[in-house]
Tab-separated table of C-alpha atoms in Angstrom:
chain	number	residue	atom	x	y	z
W	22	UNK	CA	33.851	-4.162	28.040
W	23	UNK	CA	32.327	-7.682	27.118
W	24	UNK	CA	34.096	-10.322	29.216
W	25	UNK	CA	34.255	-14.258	28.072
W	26	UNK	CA	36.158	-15.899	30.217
W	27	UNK	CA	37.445	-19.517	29.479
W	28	UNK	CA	38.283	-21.735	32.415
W	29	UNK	CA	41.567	-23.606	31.569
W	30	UNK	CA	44.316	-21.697	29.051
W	31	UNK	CA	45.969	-25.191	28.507
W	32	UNK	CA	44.516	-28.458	29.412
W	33	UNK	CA	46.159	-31.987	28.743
W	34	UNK	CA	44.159	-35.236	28.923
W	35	UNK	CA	43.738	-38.630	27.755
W	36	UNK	CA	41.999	-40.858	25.478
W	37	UNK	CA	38.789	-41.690	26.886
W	38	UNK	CA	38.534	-39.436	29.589
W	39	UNK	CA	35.608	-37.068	30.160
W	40	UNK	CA	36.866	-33.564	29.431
W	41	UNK	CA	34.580	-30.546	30.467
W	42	UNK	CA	35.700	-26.876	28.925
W	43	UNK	CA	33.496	-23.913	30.788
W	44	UNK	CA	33.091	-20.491	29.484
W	45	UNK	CA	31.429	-17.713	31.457
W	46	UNK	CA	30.378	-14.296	30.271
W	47	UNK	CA	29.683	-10.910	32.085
W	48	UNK	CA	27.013	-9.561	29.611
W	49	UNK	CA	23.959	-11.258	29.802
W	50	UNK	CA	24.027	-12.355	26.439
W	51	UNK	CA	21.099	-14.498	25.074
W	52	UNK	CA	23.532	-16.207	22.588
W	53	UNK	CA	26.802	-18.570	23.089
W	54	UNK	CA	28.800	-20.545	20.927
W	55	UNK	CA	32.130	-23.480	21.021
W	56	UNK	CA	34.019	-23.468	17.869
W	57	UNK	CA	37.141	-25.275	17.274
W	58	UNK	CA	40.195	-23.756	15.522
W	59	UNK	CA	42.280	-25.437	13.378
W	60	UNK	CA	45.290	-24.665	11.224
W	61	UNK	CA	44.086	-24.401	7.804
W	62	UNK	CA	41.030	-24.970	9.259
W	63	UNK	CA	39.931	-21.739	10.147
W	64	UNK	CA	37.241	-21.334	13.065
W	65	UNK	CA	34.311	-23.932	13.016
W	66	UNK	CA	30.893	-24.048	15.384
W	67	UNK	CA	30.485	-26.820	17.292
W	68	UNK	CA	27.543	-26.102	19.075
W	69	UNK	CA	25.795	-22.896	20.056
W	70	UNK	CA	22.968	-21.912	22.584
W	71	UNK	CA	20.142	-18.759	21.861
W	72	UNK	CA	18.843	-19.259	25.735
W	73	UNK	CA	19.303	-21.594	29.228
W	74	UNK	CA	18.921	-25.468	28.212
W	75	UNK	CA	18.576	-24.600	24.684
W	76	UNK	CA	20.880	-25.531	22.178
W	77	UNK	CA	21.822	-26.307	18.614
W	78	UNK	CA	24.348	-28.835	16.768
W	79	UNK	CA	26.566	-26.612	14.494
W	80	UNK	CA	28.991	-28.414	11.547
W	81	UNK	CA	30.783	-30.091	14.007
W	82	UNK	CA	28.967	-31.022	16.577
W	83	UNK	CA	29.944	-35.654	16.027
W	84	UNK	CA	31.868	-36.248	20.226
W	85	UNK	CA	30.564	-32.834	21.495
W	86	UNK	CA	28.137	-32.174	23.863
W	87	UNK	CA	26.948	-28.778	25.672
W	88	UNK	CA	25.252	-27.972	28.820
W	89	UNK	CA	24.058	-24.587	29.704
W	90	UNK	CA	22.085	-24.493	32.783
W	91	UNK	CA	22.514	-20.757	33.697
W	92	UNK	CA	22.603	-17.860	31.344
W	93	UNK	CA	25.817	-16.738	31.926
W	94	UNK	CA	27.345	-20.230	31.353
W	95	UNK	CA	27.883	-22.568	28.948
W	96	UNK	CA	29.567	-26.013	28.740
W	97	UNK	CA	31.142	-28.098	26.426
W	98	UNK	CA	31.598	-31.575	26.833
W	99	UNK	CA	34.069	-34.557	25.420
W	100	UNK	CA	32.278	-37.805	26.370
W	101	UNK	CA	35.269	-39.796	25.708
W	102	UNK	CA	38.068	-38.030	24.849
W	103	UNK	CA	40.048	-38.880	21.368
W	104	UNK	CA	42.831	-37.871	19.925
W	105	UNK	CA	41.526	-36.156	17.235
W	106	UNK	CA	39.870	-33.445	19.591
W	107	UNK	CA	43.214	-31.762	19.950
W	108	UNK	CA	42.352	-28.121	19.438
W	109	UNK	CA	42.034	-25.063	20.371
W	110	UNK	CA	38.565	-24.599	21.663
W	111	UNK	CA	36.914	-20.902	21.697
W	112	UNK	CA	34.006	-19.760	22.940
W	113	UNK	CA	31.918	-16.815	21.814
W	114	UNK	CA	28.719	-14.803	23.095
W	115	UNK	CA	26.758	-11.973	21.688
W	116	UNK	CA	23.371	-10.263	22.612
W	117	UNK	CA	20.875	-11.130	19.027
W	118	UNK	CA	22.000	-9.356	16.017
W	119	UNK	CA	25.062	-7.749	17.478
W	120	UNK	CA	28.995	-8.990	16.896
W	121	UNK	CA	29.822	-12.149	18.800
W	122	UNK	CA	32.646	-12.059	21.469
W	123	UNK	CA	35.685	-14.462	21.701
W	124	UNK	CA	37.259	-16.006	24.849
W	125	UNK	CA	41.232	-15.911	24.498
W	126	UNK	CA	40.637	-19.997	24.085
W	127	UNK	CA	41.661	-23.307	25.572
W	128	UNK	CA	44.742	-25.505	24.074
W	129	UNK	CA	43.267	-28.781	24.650
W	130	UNK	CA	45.759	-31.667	24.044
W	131	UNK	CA	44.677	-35.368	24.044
W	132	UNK	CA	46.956	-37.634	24.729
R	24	UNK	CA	24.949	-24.058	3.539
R	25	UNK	CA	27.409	-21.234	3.267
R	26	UNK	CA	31.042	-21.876	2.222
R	27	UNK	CA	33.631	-18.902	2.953
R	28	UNK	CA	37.208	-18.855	0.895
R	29	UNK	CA	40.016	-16.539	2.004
R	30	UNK	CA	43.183	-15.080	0.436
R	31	UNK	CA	45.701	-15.275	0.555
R	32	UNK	CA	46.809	-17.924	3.370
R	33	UNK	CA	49.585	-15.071	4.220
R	34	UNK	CA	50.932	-11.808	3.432
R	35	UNK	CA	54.054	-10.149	4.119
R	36	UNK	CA	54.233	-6.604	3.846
R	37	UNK	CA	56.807	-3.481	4.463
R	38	UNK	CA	55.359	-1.016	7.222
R	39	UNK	CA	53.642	1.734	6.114
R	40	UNK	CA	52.512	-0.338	2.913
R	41	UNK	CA	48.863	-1.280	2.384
R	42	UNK	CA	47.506	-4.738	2.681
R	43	UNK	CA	44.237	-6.134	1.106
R	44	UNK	CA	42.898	-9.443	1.917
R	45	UNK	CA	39.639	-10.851	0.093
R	46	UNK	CA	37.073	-13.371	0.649
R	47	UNK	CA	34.123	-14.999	-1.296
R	48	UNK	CA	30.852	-16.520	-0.206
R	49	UNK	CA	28.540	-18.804	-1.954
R	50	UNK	CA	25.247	-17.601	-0.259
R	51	UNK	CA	23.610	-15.255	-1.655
R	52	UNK	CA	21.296	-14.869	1.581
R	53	UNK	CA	23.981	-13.795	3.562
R	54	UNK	CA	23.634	-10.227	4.980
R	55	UNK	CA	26.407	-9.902	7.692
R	56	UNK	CA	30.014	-9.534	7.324
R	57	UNK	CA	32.845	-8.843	10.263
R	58	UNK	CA	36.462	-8.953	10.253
R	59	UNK	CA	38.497	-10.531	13.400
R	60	UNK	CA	41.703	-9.934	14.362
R	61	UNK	CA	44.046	-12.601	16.085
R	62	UNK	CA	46.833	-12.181	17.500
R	63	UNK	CA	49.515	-14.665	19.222
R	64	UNK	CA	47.541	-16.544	22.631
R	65	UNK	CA	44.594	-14.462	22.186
R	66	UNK	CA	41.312	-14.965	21.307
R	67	UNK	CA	39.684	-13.296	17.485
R	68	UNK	CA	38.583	-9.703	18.348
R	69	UNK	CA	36.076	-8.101	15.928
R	70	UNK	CA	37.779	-4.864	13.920
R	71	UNK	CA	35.024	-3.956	11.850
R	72	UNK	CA	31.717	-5.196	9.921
R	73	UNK	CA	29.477	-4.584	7.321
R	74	UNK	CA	26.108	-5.937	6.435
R	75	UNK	CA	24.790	-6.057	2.912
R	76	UNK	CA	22.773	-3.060	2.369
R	77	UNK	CA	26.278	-1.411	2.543
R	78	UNK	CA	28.798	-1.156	0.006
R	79	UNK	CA	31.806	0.211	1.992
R	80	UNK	CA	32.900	0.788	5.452
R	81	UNK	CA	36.077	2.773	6.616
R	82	UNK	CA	37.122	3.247	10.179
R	83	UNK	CA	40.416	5.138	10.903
R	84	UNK	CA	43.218	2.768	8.598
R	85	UNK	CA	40.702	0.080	8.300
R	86	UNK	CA	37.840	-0.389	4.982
R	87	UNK	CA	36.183	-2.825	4.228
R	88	UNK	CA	34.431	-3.331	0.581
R	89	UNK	CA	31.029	-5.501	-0.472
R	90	UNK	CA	30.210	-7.019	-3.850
R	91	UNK	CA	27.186	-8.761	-3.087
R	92	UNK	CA	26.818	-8.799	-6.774
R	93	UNK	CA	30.111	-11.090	-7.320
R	94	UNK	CA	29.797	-12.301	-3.811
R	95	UNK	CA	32.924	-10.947	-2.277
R	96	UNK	CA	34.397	-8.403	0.273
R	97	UNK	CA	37.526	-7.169	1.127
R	98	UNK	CA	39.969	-5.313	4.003
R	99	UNK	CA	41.912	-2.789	3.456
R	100	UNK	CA	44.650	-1.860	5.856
R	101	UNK	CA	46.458	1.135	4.839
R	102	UNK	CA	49.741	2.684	6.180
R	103	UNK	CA	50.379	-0.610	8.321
R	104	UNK	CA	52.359	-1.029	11.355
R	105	UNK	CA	54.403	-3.788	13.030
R	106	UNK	CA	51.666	-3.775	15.346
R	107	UNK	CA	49.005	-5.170	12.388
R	108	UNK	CA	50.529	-8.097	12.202
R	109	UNK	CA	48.306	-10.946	13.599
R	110	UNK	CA	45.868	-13.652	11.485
R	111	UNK	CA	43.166	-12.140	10.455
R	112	UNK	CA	39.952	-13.660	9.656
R	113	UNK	CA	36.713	-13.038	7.717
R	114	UNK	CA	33.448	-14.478	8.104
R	115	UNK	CA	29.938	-14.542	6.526
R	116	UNK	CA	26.249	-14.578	8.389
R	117	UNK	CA	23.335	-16.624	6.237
R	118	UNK	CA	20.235	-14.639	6.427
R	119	UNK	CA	18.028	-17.542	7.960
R	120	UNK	CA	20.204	-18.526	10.877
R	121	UNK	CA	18.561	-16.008	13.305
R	122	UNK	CA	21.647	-16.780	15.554
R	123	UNK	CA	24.285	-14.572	13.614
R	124	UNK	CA	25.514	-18.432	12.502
R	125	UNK	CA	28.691	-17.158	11.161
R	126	UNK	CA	31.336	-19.386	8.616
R	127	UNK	CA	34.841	-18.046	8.782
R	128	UNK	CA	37.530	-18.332	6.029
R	129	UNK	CA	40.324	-20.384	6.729
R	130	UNK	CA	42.730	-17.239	7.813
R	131	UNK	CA	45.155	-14.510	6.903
R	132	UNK	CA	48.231	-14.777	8.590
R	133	UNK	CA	49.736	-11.061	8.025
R	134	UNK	CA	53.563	-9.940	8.754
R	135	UNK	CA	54.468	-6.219	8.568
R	136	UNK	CA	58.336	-5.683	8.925
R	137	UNK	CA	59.693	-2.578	10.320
């Protein structure tokens, strides 16, 4: 079974701070994606990555940054943390053309 | 780029009912469709898909319908259980992302009493 495993479940930080999220997966998959969820809101991409150090702005991508320096990992980054980046943050991986795979997600609340 | 609308925002249903939930698309290049599941402190977990040279797609109580022609698609849960209940979520694929770039609607939340 396709593992993506999220770092943190819960996380609680302040304005301003910089807030890392990781997210590893077991598959060697090529692709791997942040979204945020939101209520209402459905799931949107932040960011995604088709290889190591190679990356791609999704809708959202405005406070977000990504890293993704082996295959198996990939990064997301809050340069300075705001309030309005409460969320819940999910990652996702897939191998090209095939169904992407969810993390169970990190409640991220900004204080 | 792609814009995904979903219906209804919930759905309450007796057990052993069927439920249907439908979404439309507004690109006409997109080619891939799945279906998550979520449930409570869990991340979305595909249940099925269906690409566009498709029409229909059934697996066990689960179907799922394409009108590429009217640009929509639909689940179909038949004979549901308490255990179906969970926000479900559809999504479309634009042809030209390469990446599987999907758009999700904004959510089913669906409740099937005993």
């Amino acid at each position: 079974d396709v593992k993506v495993t999220q770092s943190s479940r819960y996380l609680v930080k302040r304005t301003g701070e910089k807030v890392f999220l990781e997210c590893v997966q077991d598959m060697d998959h090529e692709n791997m994606f942040w979204y945020r969820q939101d209520p209402g809101l459905g799931l949107r991409l932040i960011y995604f990555s088709y290889d190591v150090k190679m990356k791609e702005k999704g809708d959202i991508p405005e406070g977000y940054s990504v890293s993704r320096e082996k295959k198996e990992r990939f990064s997301l980054i809050l340069e300075s943390a705001s309030t309005n980046q409460t969320s819940m943050y999910l990652c996702a991986s897939n191998l090209a053309n095939q169904p992407q795979h969810f993390g169970d997600g990190t409640r991220l609340s900004i204080l | 780029g792609e814009n995904v609308e979903q219906h209804p925002s919930t759905l309450s249903v007796q057990e052993g009912d069927s439920a249907v939930i439908k979404c439309t698309y507004s690109d006409s290049a997109s080619n891939y469709f799945p279906w998550y599941k979520q449930e409570l402190g869990k991340g979305p977990q595909l249940i099925i898909d269906i690409r566009s040279n498709v029409g229909e797609k059934k697996d066990q109580r689960i179907a799922v319908t394409l009108n590429k022609t009217a640009k929509h698609f639909s689940l179909h849960i038949t004979e549901t259980q308490p255990e179906d209940s969970a926000v479900y979520f559809c999504a479309a694929s634009p042809m030209n992302t390469g990446f599987q770039k999907l758009v999700f609607g904004t959510g089913t939340r669906l409740l099937v009493s005993p």
